Coordinates of C-alpha atoms in Angstrom, one line a residue:
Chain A
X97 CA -42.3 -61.4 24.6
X98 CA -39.6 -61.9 26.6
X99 CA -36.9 -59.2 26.9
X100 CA -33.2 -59.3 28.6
X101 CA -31.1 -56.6 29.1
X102 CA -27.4 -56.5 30.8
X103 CA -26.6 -53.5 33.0
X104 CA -22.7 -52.8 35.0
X105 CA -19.9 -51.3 34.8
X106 CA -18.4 -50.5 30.7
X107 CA -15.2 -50.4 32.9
X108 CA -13.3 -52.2 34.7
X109 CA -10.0 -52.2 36.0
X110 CA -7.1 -55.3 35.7
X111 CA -7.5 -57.7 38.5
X112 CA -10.5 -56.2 39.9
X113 CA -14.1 -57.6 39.4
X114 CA -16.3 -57.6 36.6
X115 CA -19.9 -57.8 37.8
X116 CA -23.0 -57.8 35.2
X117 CA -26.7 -58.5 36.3
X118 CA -29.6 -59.3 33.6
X119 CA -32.7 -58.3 33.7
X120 CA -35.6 -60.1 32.5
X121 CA -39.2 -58.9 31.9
X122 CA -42.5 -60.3 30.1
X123 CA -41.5 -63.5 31.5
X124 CA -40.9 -65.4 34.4
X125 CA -37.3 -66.1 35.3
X126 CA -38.3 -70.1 36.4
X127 CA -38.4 -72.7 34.3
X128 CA -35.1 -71.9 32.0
X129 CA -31.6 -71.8 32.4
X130 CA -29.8 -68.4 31.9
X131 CA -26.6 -68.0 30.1
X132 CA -23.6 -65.6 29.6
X133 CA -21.9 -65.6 26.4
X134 CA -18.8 -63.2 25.8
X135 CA -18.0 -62.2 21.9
X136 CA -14.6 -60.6 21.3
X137 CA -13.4 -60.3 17.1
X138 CA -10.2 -63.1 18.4
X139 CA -12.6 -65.8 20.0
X140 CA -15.6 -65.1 18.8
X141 CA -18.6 -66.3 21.1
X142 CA -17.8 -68.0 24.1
X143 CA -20.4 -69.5 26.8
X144 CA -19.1 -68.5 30.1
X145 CA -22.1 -70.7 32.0
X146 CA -25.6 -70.8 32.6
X147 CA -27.6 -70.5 36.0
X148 CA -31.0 -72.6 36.5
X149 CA -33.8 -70.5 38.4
X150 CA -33.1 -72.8 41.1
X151 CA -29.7 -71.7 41.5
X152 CA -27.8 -74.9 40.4
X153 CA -25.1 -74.1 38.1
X154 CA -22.6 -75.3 34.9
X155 CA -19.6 -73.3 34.2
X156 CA -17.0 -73.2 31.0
X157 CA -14.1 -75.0 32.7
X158 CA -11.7 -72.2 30.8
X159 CA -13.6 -69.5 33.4
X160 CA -14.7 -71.8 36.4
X161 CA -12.3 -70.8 39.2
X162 CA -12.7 -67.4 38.7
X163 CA -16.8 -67.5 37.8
X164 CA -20.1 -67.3 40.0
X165 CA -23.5 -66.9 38.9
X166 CA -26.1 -65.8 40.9
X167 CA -29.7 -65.7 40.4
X168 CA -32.5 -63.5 42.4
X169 CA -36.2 -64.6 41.3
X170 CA -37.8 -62.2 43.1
X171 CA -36.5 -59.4 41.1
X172 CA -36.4 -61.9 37.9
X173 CA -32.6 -61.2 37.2
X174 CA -29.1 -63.4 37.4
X175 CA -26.0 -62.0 37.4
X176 CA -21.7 -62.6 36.6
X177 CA -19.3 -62.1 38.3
X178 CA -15.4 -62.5 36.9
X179 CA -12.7 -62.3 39.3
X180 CA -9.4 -61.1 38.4
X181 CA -10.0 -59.7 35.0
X182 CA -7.3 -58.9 32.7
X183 CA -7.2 -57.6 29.1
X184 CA -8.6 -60.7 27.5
X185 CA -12.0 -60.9 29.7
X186 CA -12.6 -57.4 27.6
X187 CA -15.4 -58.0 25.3
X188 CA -19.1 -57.7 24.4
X189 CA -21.3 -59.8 27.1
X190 CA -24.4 -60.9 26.4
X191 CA -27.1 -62.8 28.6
X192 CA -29.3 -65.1 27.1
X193 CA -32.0 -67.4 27.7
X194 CA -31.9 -71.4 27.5
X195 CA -34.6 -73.2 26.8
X196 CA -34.2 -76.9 27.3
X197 CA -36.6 -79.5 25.7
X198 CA -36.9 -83.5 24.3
X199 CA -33.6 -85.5 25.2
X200 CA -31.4 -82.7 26.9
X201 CA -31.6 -80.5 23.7
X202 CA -31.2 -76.6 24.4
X203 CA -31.0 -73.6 22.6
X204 CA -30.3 -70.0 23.5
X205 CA -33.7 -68.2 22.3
X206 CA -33.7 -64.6 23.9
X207 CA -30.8 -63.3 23.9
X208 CA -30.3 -59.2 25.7
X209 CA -28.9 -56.7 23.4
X210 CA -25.1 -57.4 24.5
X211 CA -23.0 -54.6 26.9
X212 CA -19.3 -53.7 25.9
X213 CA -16.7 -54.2 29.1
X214 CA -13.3 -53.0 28.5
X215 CA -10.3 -53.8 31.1
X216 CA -8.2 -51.0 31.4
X217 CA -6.6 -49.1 34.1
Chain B
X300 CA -14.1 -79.1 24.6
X301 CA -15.8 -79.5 21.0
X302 CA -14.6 -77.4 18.8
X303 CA -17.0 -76.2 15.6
X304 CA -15.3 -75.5 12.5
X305 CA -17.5 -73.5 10.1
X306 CA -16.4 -73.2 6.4
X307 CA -16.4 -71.0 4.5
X308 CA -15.3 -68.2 7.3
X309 CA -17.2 -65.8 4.5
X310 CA -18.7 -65.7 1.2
X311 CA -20.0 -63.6 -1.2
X312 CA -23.7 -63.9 -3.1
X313 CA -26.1 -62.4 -5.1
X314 CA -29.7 -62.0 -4.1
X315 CA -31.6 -65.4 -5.2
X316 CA -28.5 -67.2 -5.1
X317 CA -28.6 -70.7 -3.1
X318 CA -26.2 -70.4 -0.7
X319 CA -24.8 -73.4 1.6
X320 CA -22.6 -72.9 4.6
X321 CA -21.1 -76.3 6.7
X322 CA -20.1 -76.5 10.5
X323 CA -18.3 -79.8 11.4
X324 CA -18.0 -80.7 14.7
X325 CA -14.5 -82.5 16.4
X326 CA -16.5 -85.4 17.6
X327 CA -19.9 -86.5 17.4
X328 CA -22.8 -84.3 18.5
X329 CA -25.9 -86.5 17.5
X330 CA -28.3 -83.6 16.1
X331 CA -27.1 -81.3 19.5
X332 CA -26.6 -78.3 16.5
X333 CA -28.0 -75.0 16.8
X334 CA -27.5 -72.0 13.9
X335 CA -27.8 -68.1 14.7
X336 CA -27.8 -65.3 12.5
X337 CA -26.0 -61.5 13.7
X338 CA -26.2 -58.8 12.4
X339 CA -24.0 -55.7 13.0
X340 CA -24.3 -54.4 16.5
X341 CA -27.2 -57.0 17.8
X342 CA -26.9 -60.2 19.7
X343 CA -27.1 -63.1 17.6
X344 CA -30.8 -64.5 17.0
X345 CA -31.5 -68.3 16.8
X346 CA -32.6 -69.6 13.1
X347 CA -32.6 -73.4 13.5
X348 CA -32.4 -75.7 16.4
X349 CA -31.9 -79.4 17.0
X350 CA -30.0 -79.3 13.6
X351 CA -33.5 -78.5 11.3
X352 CA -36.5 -77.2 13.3
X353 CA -36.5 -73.8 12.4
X354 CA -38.0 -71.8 14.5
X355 CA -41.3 -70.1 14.6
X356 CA -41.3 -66.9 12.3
X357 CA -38.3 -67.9 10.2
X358 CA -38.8 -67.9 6.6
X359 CA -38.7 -71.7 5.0
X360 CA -36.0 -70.5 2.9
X361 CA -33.2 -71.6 5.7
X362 CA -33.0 -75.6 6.3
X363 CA -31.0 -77.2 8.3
X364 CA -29.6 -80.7 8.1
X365 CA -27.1 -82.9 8.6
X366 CA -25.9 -85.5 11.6
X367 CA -23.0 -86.1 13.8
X368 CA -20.0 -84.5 12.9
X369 CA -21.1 -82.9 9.7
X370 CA -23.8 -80.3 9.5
X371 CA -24.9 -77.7 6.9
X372 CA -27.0 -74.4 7.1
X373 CA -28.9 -73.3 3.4
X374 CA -30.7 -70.5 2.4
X375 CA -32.8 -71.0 -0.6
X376 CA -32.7 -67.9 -1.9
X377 CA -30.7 -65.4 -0.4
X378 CA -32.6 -62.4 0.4
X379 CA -31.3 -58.8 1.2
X380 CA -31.9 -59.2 5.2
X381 CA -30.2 -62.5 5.0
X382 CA -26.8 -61.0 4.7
X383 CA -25.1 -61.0 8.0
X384 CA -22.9 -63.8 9.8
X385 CA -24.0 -67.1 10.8
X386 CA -22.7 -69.4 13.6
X387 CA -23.2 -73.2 14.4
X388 CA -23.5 -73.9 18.2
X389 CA -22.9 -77.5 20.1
X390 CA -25.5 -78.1 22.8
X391 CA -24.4 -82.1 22.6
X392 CA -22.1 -81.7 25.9
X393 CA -21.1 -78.2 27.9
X394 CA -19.3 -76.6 27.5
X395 CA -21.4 -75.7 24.6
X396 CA -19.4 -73.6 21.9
X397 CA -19.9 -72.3 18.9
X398 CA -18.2 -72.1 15.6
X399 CA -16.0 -69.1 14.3
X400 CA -19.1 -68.0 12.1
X401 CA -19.8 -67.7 8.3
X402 CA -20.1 -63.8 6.8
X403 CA -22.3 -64.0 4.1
X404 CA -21.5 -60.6 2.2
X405 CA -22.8 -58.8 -0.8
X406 CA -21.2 -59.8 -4.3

């Protein structure tokens, strides 16, 4: 079964960089296309973009000039990185796993266990 | 972007109780609808895709249904693990977003 889990920094500082990475094990890391989702109690869940193993990308266009996404197969994770973060990039981040089938359909079925980054100086 | 409206934001119900919670979507998403359940502290978990395939391992009691902008999520008969918040989620066009989520509490 697969497994995710986010590792970085709980804290980061206003207009510095967040940067997460997410591991996966009991699966291979090609074939799906891995997602961040942020969850804060104002906006609830918001998809920040997904990375396919192959490295092609698709970011939220709210988060796109300051977001990449990286992926390294060989050690089967992906990673985030937010430029410029202020108070509202503060929330829980998750990474998840998409799975895409039929007629572009696709569904986030692994998700890791979610890591809390606060913004503060 | 699409934006998901869920109603109602929360509810309360019994155990047994039939309990029905609707997500409508700003513009047409075909059967692109996905529903999660969270529970406190744990990353949502996927109930129903492609608006009523439930997944493997989740009891029949959740169904799914519905079709372009109008969509509901029911539980048959609520059980005690079933309470928790539920969210729709668009996967018609990216950015994919989700709705603002149902609490299903205990009455």
């Amino acid at each position: 079964q697969v497994q995710l889990q986010e590792s970085g920094p709980g804290l980061v500082k206003p207009s510095e960089t967040l940067s997460l990475t997410c591991t996966v094990s009991g699966d291979s890391i090609s074939g799906y296309f891995w997602s961040w989702i942020r969850q804060t109690p104002g906006k609830g869940l918001e998809w920040i973009g997904y990375i396919y193993h192959g490295g092609s990308t698709t970011y939220n266009p709210s988060l796109q000039s300051r977001v990449t996404m990286s992926v390294d197969t060989s050690m089967n994770q992906f990673s985030l990185q937010l430029t410029s973060v202020t108070a509202a990039d503060a929330a829980v981040y998750y990474c998840a796993r998409g799975y895409r089938y039929g007629d572009g359909y696709y569904y986030f079925d692994s998700w890791g266990q979610g890591t809390l980054v606060t913004v503060s100086s | 972007d699409i934006q998901m409206t869920q109603s109602p934001s929360s509810l309360s119900a019994s155990v047994g109780d039939r309990v029905t919670i609707t997500c409508r979507a700003s513009r047409s998403i075909s059967t692109y609808l996905n529903w999660y359940q969270q529970k406190p502290g744990k990353a949502p978990n996927l109930l129903i895709y492609g608006t009523s395939s439930l997944r493997s391992g989740v009891p029949s009691r959740f169904r799914g249904s519905g079709s372009g902008i109008d969509f509901a999520l029911t539980i048959s008969s609520l059980q005690p693990e079933d309470f928790a918040i539920y969210y729709c989620q668009q996967s018609y066009t990216t950015p994919w977003t989700f709705g603002q989520g149902t609490k299903v509490e205990v009455k």
